[in-house]
Amino acid sequence: MPASVPITQDLVTLPRARPATARPNLVGLPRADLTAALIAAGTPEAQAAMRTRQIWQWIYHKGARDFAAMTNLARDYRALLTECFSIARPEVVTRQVSSDGTRKYLLRIEGGHEIETVYIPETDRGTLCISSQVGCTLTCAFCHTGTQRLVRNLTPAEIVGQILVARDDLGDWGRGGPERRLVSNIVLMGMGEPLYNTDAVRDAMLIAMDDEGIALSRRRITLSTSGIVPEIARVGEEINCLLAISFHATTDAVRDQLVPINRKWNIAALLAACRAYPRVSNSERITFEYVMLKGVNDSDADARRLVRLIAGIPAKINLIPFNPWPGAPYERSEPERIEAFAAIVNRAGYSSPVRRPRGEDIMAACGQLKSATERARRLRPAASPPAGPAGV
């Protein structure tokens, strides 16, 4: 991102990046694939492991954006890499900064598609909310992203690239361990359902956790799913990060309406998968996300059912005041109702923090993400049909 572009409280439109080249992108490749690519480009096999380690560290530990910066590589080898490969990030189209410090990035990826990524600064951490799909197929009734069609899954490069973009913008390279970084935590809670793109999410998160790269602890990564039950065990076995469940209802009848995937895998099946999740314990609790919708799921009876349903699961409940968006069919529960709901959950022994809405003024809060292109497309009036023959 050009250093001359100021960070303001307003929408910032950035210069359009140069068109992507046909050179293969090294970002997002697993180590073994990176090694194979280097050998195919002419790297001697005896040197390939060392070169892989050096390039890996430059991309993910130092944030290099071109091969010329890799000064511990010979000049001729850097020229070879430049000829054969690229180190490409998603293009930053716009960046918005909320009055509370939240940053929302509109990113353009291959094919001209757009995704949104959100950075949320807090006193003890900096959380990056990243997307896993262009659009979403789940049509959750309270979620703005769910009102747009699914276009495609993101690649590992496009997923891990969101981390690189945010760290570029924040000047976050070279800050030491995660506790000193501005991006210290990752949540897969952006656009899309991560468990409809498990392989790419896994490969990207393994890069994020690699000790010689971004080096985030698995406990600093949380994956949120609406309940793709067969994939939940894979998350525990292959990614081993923390798990969050987009829950939002205490009966199948209500959850069928709010989270339609419940019609395929109901509450009982979902909770069985949670109970079997590897490593779940009091120190690695499952988070149940619960958006508070006025008159829909916020009664005392709902609160009591909730604690009965999750009994025996080491868990915490994140209560999320509904974040409205244009045309939303729901209203936010009153603060007093949320407090009463939380009190019942607390008395049952569960932590139930009420999530403070962040970035509402830039439509960056939970459930509000939707690409600018999709918003404009939906708001654009339909073209008038051509006039027919006279008299028709």
Short mmCIF file of C-alpha atoms in Angstrom, two decimals:
data_model
loop_
_atom_site.label_atom_id
_atom_site.label_comp_id
_atom_site.label_asym_id
_atom_site.label_seq_id
_atom_site.Cartn_x
_atom_site.Cartn_y
_atom_site.Cartn_z
CA MET A 1 0.00 0.00 0.00
CA PRO A 2 1.50 3.42 -0.93
CA ALA A 3 2.81 5.24 2.11
CA SER A 4 1.33 8.50 0.84
CA VAL A 5 -2.25 7.28 1.30
CA PRO A 6 -3.49 8.70 4.63
CA ILE A 7 -5.55 6.76 7.13
CA THR A 8 -8.72 8.70 7.85
CA GLN A 9 -12.13 8.13 9.31
CA ASP A 10 -13.56 8.18 5.78
CA LEU A 11 -13.65 5.76 2.90
CA VAL A 12 -10.22 5.63 1.27
CA THR A 13 -10.09 4.54 -2.36
CA LEU A 14 -6.66 3.23 -3.27
CA PRO A 15 -4.90 3.17 -6.63
CA ARG A 16 -5.70 0.12 -8.70
CA ALA A 17 -2.93 -2.48 -8.64
CA ARG A 18 -1.16 -3.61 -11.79
CA PRO A 19 -2.83 -6.60 -13.46
CA ALA A 20 -1.74 -9.93 -12.05
CA THR A 21 0.88 -11.74 -14.09
CA ALA A 22 0.70 -15.33 -15.22
CA ARG A 23 3.62 -16.24 -12.98
CA PRO A 24 2.66 -18.75 -10.26
CA ASN A 25 2.12 -17.21 -6.84
CA LEU A 26 4.29 -18.61 -4.05
CA VAL A 27 1.97 -17.27 -1.35
CA GLY A 28 -0.29 -19.99 0.00
CA LEU A 29 1.77 -22.97 -1.15
CA PRO A 30 2.44 -25.63 1.50
CA ARG A 31 6.15 -26.10 2.17
CA ALA A 32 6.38 -29.30 0.12
CA ASP A 33 4.70 -27.65 -2.87
CA LEU A 34 6.97 -24.62 -2.55
CA THR A 35 10.01 -26.89 -2.59
CA ALA A 36 8.72 -28.75 -5.66
CA ALA A 37 8.09 -25.45 -7.46
CA LEU A 38 11.61 -24.22 -6.74
CA ILE A 39 13.13 -27.45 -8.03
CA ALA A 40 11.02 -27.29 -11.18
CA ALA A 41 12.30 -23.74 -11.77
CA GLY A 42 15.93 -24.87 -11.62
CA THR A 43 16.88 -24.85 -7.93
CA PRO A 44 19.34 -27.71 -7.29
CA GLU A 45 17.70 -30.39 -5.18
CA ALA A 46 20.55 -30.25 -2.68
CA GLN A 47 19.71 -26.58 -2.02
CA ALA A 48 15.93 -26.77 -2.24
CA ALA A 49 15.20 -27.26 1.47
CA MET A 50 17.43 -24.34 2.45
CA ARG A 51 15.96 -22.08 -0.26
CA THR A 52 12.44 -23.03 0.80
CA ARG A 53 13.21 -22.04 4.37
CA GLN A 54 14.76 -18.73 3.33
CA ILE A 55 11.92 -17.74 1.00
CA TRP A 56 9.30 -18.88 3.52
CA GLN A 57 10.81 -16.64 6.18
CA TRP A 58 11.02 -13.67 3.83
CA ILE A 59 7.35 -13.97 2.83
CA TYR A 60 5.74 -14.82 6.16
CA HIS A 61 8.19 -13.59 8.83
CA LYS A 62 9.54 -10.44 7.20
CA GLY A 63 6.67 -9.58 4.87
CA ALA A 64 8.70 -9.32 1.67
CA ARG A 65 6.63 -8.27 -1.34
CA ASP A 66 9.22 -8.93 -4.04
CA PHE A 67 12.25 -11.13 -4.51
CA ALA A 68 14.66 -8.20 -4.74
CA ALA A 69 14.22 -7.71 -0.97
CA MET A 70 15.55 -11.22 -0.24
CA THR A 71 19.11 -10.06 0.25
CA ASN A 72 20.51 -13.35 1.60
CA LEU A 73 19.85 -14.91 -1.81
CA ALA A 74 22.31 -14.49 -4.68
CA ARG A 75 21.39 -11.80 -7.21
CA ASP A 76 21.18 -14.29 -10.08
CA TYR A 77 18.89 -16.54 -8.03
CA ARG A 78 16.64 -13.59 -7.18
CA ALA A 79 16.43 -12.80 -10.88
CA LEU A 80 15.42 -16.43 -11.58
CA LEU A 81 12.70 -16.26 -8.93
CA THR A 82 11.41 -12.96 -10.33
CA GLU A 83 11.21 -14.48 -13.79
CA CYS A 84 9.39 -17.61 -12.65
CA PHE A 85 7.18 -16.60 -9.72
CA SER A 86 5.23 -13.83 -8.02
CA ILE A 87 4.50 -12.93 -4.39
CA ALA A 88 0.96 -11.66 -4.80
CA ARG A 89 -1.50 -10.36 -2.24
CA PRO A 90 -5.14 -9.46 -2.77
CA GLU A 91 -5.51 -5.92 -4.10
CA VAL A 92 -6.69 -3.36 -1.57
CA VAL A 93 -9.57 -1.52 -3.25
CA THR A 94 -10.76 0.49 -0.26
CA ARG A 95 -9.93 0.79 3.39
CA GLN A 96 -12.29 2.26 5.96
CA VAL A 97 -11.45 3.18 9.53
CA SER A 98 -14.24 3.34 12.08
CA SER A 99 -14.48 5.89 14.85
CA ASP A 100 -13.62 3.04 17.25
CA GLY A 101 -10.46 2.09 15.35
CA THR A 102 -11.88 -0.92 13.51
CA ARG A 103 -10.54 -1.20 9.95
CA LYS A 104 -12.41 -2.77 7.07
CA TYR A 105 -10.64 -3.71 3.86
CA LEU A 106 -12.38 -4.34 0.55
CA LEU A 107 -10.05 -6.65 -1.34
CA ARG A 108 -10.10 -7.62 -5.00
CA ILE A 109 -8.95 -11.11 -5.92
CA GLU A 110 -8.49 -13.11 -9.10
CA GLY A 111 -11.41 -12.79 -11.48
CA GLY A 112 -12.29 -9.31 -10.21
CA HIS A 113 -14.25 -10.68 -7.24
CA GLU A 114 -14.29 -8.82 -3.93
CA ILE A 115 -14.16 -9.87 -0.30
CA GLU A 116 -14.09 -8.00 2.99
CA THR A 117 -11.63 -8.37 5.87
CA VAL A 118 -11.91 -6.61 9.24
CA TYR A 119 -9.26 -5.71 11.82
CA ILE A 120 -10.50 -5.11 15.38
CA PRO A 121 -8.03 -3.52 17.83
CA GLU A 122 -8.52 -4.21 21.51
CA THR A 123 -6.52 -3.38 24.62
CA ASP A 124 -4.98 -6.85 24.93
CA ARG A 125 -5.07 -8.11 21.34
CA GLY A 126 -5.67 -7.28 17.71
CA THR A 127 -8.11 -9.61 15.96
CA LEU A 128 -8.29 -10.06 12.20
CA CYS A 129 -11.61 -11.41 10.89
CA ILE A 130 -10.95 -13.11 7.57
CA SER A 131 -13.17 -14.48 4.82
CA SER A 132 -13.11 -17.97 3.32
CA GLN A 133 -15.52 -17.62 0.37
CA VAL A 134 -16.72 -15.01 -2.09
CA GLY A 135 -20.29 -14.65 -0.89
CA CYS A 136 -22.05 -17.39 1.05
CA THR A 137 -24.46 -20.20 0.38
CA LEU A 138 -26.01 -20.54 3.84
CA THR A 139 -28.57 -17.68 3.71
CA CYS A 140 -28.66 -17.19 7.48
CA ALA A 141 -31.62 -14.89 7.96
CA PHE A 142 -29.91 -12.28 10.17
CA CYS A 143 -26.63 -12.05 8.20
CA HIS A 144 -25.99 -9.48 5.48
CA THR A 145 -23.41 -11.70 3.76
CA GLY A 146 -26.03 -14.42 3.44
CA THR A 147 -28.10 -12.20 1.15
CA GLN A 148 -25.53 -12.45 -1.65
CA ARG A 149 -24.90 -15.48 -3.81
CA LEU A 150 -21.91 -17.74 -3.41
CA VAL A 151 -19.40 -17.15 -6.19
CA ARG A 152 -16.51 -19.41 -5.28
CA ASN A 153 -14.19 -20.65 -2.55
CA LEU A 154 -11.05 -18.68 -1.75
CA THR A 155 -7.66 -20.25 -2.39
CA PRO A 156 -5.07 -20.67 0.38
CA ALA A 157 -3.20 -17.71 -1.14
CA GLU A 158 -6.31 -15.52 -0.91
CA ILE A 159 -6.99 -16.58 2.69
CA VAL A 160 -3.46 -16.15 4.05
CA GLY A 161 -3.09 -13.09 1.80
CA GLN A 162 -5.65 -11.27 3.95
CA ILE A 163 -3.27 -11.62 6.90
CA LEU A 164 -0.37 -10.25 4.84
CA VAL A 165 -2.43 -7.28 3.63
CA ALA A 166 -3.49 -6.32 7.15
CA ARG A 167 0.04 -6.61 8.51
CA ASP A 168 1.32 -4.49 5.62
CA ASP A 169 -1.22 -1.77 6.35
CA LEU A 170 -0.59 -1.81 10.10
CA GLY A 171 3.20 -1.84 9.83
CA ASP A 172 3.15 -5.07 11.77
CA TRP A 173 6.27 -6.78 10.44
CA GLY A 174 9.26 -7.18 12.74
CA ARG A 175 7.36 -6.65 15.99
CA GLY A 176 8.43 -9.90 17.67
CA GLY A 177 6.09 -12.50 19.13
CA PRO A 178 2.29 -12.45 18.77
CA GLU A 179 1.89 -10.72 22.12
CA ARG A 180 3.68 -7.67 20.66
CA ARG A 181 1.98 -7.68 17.28
CA LEU A 182 -0.98 -5.67 16.16
CA VAL A 183 -2.44 -8.77 14.46
CA SER A 184 -2.26 -11.27 17.31
CA ASN A 185 -5.41 -13.32 16.72
CA ILE A 186 -7.28 -14.70 13.70
CA VAL A 187 -10.98 -15.48 13.52
CA LEU A 188 -12.50 -17.22 10.51
CA MET A 189 -15.76 -15.33 10.87
CA GLY A 190 -15.79 -13.24 7.70
CA MET A 191 -17.60 -13.89 4.44
CA GLY A 192 -18.46 -17.52 3.77
CA GLU A 193 -18.67 -20.84 5.62
CA PRO A 194 -15.11 -22.06 6.35
CA LEU A 195 -16.15 -25.72 6.47
CA TYR A 196 -17.38 -25.60 2.89
CA ASN A 197 -13.75 -24.80 2.03
CA THR A 198 -11.94 -26.92 4.60
CA ASP A 199 -8.87 -27.89 2.55
CA ALA A 200 -7.94 -24.33 1.62
CA VAL A 201 -8.67 -23.04 5.13
CA ARG A 202 -6.49 -25.80 6.60
CA ASP A 203 -3.57 -25.06 4.28
CA ALA A 204 -3.78 -21.32 5.00
CA MET A 205 -3.99 -21.78 8.76
CA LEU A 206 -1.07 -24.22 8.82
CA ILE A 207 0.96 -21.45 7.18
CA ALA A 208 -0.30 -18.97 9.79
CA MET A 209 0.77 -21.34 12.58
CA ASP A 210 4.18 -22.24 11.12
CA ASP A 211 6.94 -21.34 13.60
CA GLU A 212 9.22 -19.98 10.86
CA GLY A 213 6.55 -17.77 9.39
CA ILE A 214 3.57 -15.92 10.83
CA ALA A 215 3.94 -18.12 13.92
CA LEU A 216 0.53 -17.76 15.54
CA SER A 217 -0.38 -20.30 18.19
CA ARG A 218 -3.28 -22.57 17.27
CA ARG A 219 -5.02 -21.15 20.35
CA ARG A 220 -4.95 -17.72 18.75
CA ILE A 221 -6.99 -18.97 15.79
CA THR A 222 -10.75 -19.53 16.03
CA LEU A 223 -12.84 -21.07 13.27
CA SER A 224 -16.56 -20.35 13.30
CA THR A 225 -19.01 -22.69 11.58
CA SER A 226 -22.76 -22.64 11.22
CA GLY A 227 -22.74 -26.40 11.71
CA ILE A 228 -21.24 -28.43 8.86
CA VAL A 229 -21.16 -31.43 11.15
CA PRO A 230 -19.08 -33.92 9.10
CA GLU A 231 -16.22 -31.39 8.81
CA ILE A 232 -16.00 -30.43 12.49
CA ALA A 233 -13.87 -33.44 13.43
CA ARG A 234 -11.48 -32.60 10.57
CA VAL A 235 -10.95 -29.14 12.03
CA GLY A 236 -9.84 -30.66 15.30
CA GLU A 237 -7.61 -33.24 13.67
CA GLU A 238 -6.08 -31.26 10.79
CA ILE A 239 -6.08 -27.64 12.02
CA ASN A 240 -6.50 -28.10 15.77
CA CYS A 241 -7.59 -24.51 16.33
CA LEU A 242 -10.31 -23.26 18.64
CA LEU A 243 -13.91 -23.81 17.56
CA ALA A 244 -16.87 -21.45 17.56
CA ILE A 245 -20.43 -22.41 16.68
CA SER A 246 -22.82 -19.94 15.07
CA PHE A 247 -25.72 -21.22 17.17
CA HIS A 248 -28.41 -18.51 17.60
CA ALA A 249 -31.42 -20.62 18.60
CA THR A 250 -32.48 -23.20 21.15
CA THR A 251 -35.09 -25.13 19.18
CA ASP A 252 -34.82 -26.75 15.77
CA ALA A 253 -37.92 -24.89 14.61
CA VAL A 254 -36.33 -21.49 15.21
CA ARG A 255 -32.84 -22.51 14.10
CA ASP A 256 -34.26 -23.94 10.86
CA GLN A 257 -35.40 -20.39 10.06
CA LEU A 258 -32.35 -18.48 11.29
CA VAL A 259 -29.63 -20.93 10.21
CA PRO A 260 -31.11 -23.08 7.42
CA ILE A 261 -28.23 -25.59 7.45
CA ASN A 262 -29.90 -26.83 10.64
CA ARG A 263 -32.43 -28.62 8.44
CA LYS A 264 -29.59 -30.90 7.30
CA TRP A 265 -27.69 -31.20 10.60
CA ASN A 266 -29.93 -30.37 13.52
CA ILE A 267 -29.05 -29.15 17.00
CA ALA A 268 -28.61 -32.67 18.41
CA ALA A 269 -26.17 -33.67 15.64
CA LEU A 270 -24.26 -30.41 15.99
CA LEU A 271 -23.88 -30.70 19.76
CA ALA A 272 -22.76 -34.33 19.45
CA ALA A 273 -19.95 -33.16 17.15
CA CYS A 274 -19.03 -30.48 19.68
CA ARG A 275 -18.83 -32.99 22.52
CA ALA A 276 -16.46 -35.11 20.43
CA TYR A 277 -14.24 -32.20 19.38
CA PRO A 278 -10.55 -33.00 20.10
CA ARG A 279 -8.93 -31.23 23.06
CA VAL A 280 -12.14 -29.54 24.19
CA SER A 281 -11.59 -28.70 27.86
CA ASN A 282 -12.01 -25.89 30.35
CA SER A 283 -8.84 -24.33 28.96
CA GLU A 284 -9.96 -24.75 25.34
CA ARG A 285 -13.67 -24.11 25.45
CA ILE A 286 -16.02 -24.06 22.49
CA THR A 287 -17.58 -20.67 21.90
CA PHE A 288 -21.31 -20.59 21.12
CA GLU A 289 -22.19 -17.41 19.25
CA TYR A 290 -25.71 -16.23 19.87
CA VAL A 291 -27.08 -13.17 18.07
CA MET A 292 -29.78 -11.47 20.12
CA LEU A 293 -32.94 -10.91 18.05
CA LYS A 294 -35.83 -9.05 19.62
CA GLY A 295 -38.79 -11.33 20.26
CA VAL A 296 -37.25 -14.22 18.34
CA ASN A 297 -34.65 -15.98 20.49
CA ASP A 298 -34.10 -13.76 23.53
CA SER A 299 -36.58 -14.99 26.13
CA ASP A 300 -35.80 -16.36 29.57
CA ALA A 301 -37.05 -19.72 28.33
CA ASP A 302 -34.47 -19.59 25.51
CA ALA A 303 -31.70 -18.88 28.01
CA ARG A 304 -32.71 -21.80 30.19
CA ARG A 305 -32.94 -24.14 27.18
CA LEU A 306 -29.53 -22.99 26.01
CA VAL A 307 -27.78 -23.98 29.22
CA ARG A 308 -29.58 -27.33 29.24
CA LEU A 309 -28.53 -28.03 25.65
CA ILE A 310 -24.83 -27.36 26.18
CA ALA A 311 -24.64 -29.07 29.59
CA GLY A 312 -21.38 -30.97 29.86
CA ILE A 313 -19.62 -29.09 27.05
CA PRO A 314 -16.78 -26.82 28.22
CA ALA A 315 -18.10 -23.63 26.65
CA LYS A 316 -18.63 -19.94 26.77
CA ILE A 317 -21.55 -18.05 25.24
CA ASN A 318 -20.88 -14.94 23.18
CA LEU A 319 -24.05 -12.83 23.18
CA ILE A 320 -24.07 -10.63 20.09
CA PRO A 321 -26.47 -7.69 19.87
CA PHE A 322 -27.92 -7.85 16.36
CA ASN A 323 -26.10 -5.51 13.99
CA PRO A 324 -28.70 -4.05 11.62
CA TRP A 325 -28.22 -3.64 7.88
CA PRO A 326 -30.45 -2.12 5.19
CA GLY A 327 -33.58 -4.21 4.77
CA ALA A 328 -32.85 -6.50 7.72
CA PRO A 329 -35.98 -8.33 8.93
CA TYR A 330 -34.98 -8.27 12.61
CA GLU A 331 -34.38 -5.85 15.45
CA ARG A 332 -31.75 -5.83 18.18
CA SER A 333 -32.91 -7.08 21.59
CA GLU A 334 -33.23 -4.38 24.22
CA PRO A 335 -30.18 -4.01 26.51
CA GLU A 336 -32.26 -5.02 29.53
CA ARG A 337 -33.39 -8.21 27.77
CA ILE A 338 -29.80 -9.09 26.86
CA GLU A 339 -28.70 -8.52 30.45
CA ALA A 340 -31.48 -10.76 31.79
CA PHE A 341 -30.56 -13.48 29.30
CA ALA A 342 -26.88 -13.22 30.27
CA ALA A 343 -27.72 -13.43 33.96
CA ILE A 344 -29.47 -16.79 33.51
CA VAL A 345 -26.52 -18.16 31.54
CA ASN A 346 -24.07 -16.84 34.14
CA ARG A 347 -25.96 -18.40 37.01
CA ALA A 348 -25.67 -21.75 35.25
CA GLY A 349 -21.87 -21.39 35.39
CA TYR A 350 -21.14 -20.24 31.85
CA SER A 351 -19.25 -17.10 30.87
CA SER A 352 -21.56 -15.01 28.70
CA PRO A 353 -19.85 -11.79 27.63
CA VAL A 354 -21.95 -9.41 25.56
CA ARG A 355 -19.95 -8.59 22.45
CA ARG A 356 -19.61 -4.85 22.00
CA PRO A 357 -20.56 -3.95 18.42
CA ARG A 358 -17.48 -2.71 16.57
CA GLY A 359 -17.27 -0.79 13.31
CA GLU A 360 -21.00 -0.29 12.90
CA ASP A 361 -20.45 3.10 11.27
CA ILE A 362 -18.56 1.41 8.41
CA MET A 363 -20.75 -1.72 8.21
CA ALA A 364 -17.92 -3.84 9.65
CA ALA A 365 -19.76 -5.38 12.60
CA CYS A 366 -20.62 -9.05 12.93
CA GLY A 367 -23.09 -10.11 10.24
CA GLN A 368 -22.71 -6.94 8.17
CA LEU A 369 -20.02 -7.94 5.67
CA LYS A 370 -20.91 -7.73 2.02
CA SER A 371 -18.73 -6.62 -0.86
CA ALA A 372 -19.23 -3.13 -2.26
CA THR A 373 -19.69 -4.56 -5.75
CA GLU A 374 -22.54 -6.79 -4.56
CA ARG A 375 -24.17 -3.93 -2.66
CA ALA A 376 -23.99 -1.69 -5.72
CA ARG A 377 -25.35 -4.44 -7.95
CA ARG A 378 -28.38 -4.93 -5.71
CA LEU A 379 -29.05 -1.21 -5.41
CA ARG A 380 -28.67 -0.49 -9.13
CA PRO A 381 -32.08 -0.16 -10.82
CA ALA A 382 -32.79 -2.78 -13.43
CA ALA A 383 -32.35 -1.61 -16.99
CA SER A 384 -35.60 -0.80 -18.76
CA PRO A 385 -36.58 -3.40 -21.34
CA PRO A 386 -36.31 -2.32 -24.95
CA ALA A 387 -39.46 -0.83 -26.38
CA GLY A 388 -41.58 -3.22 -28.42
CA PRO A 389 -43.16 -2.57 -31.80
CA ALA A 390 -45.81 0.10 -31.93
CA GLY A 391 -49.12 -1.09 -30.63
CA VAL A 392 -47.69 -3.94 -28.54
#
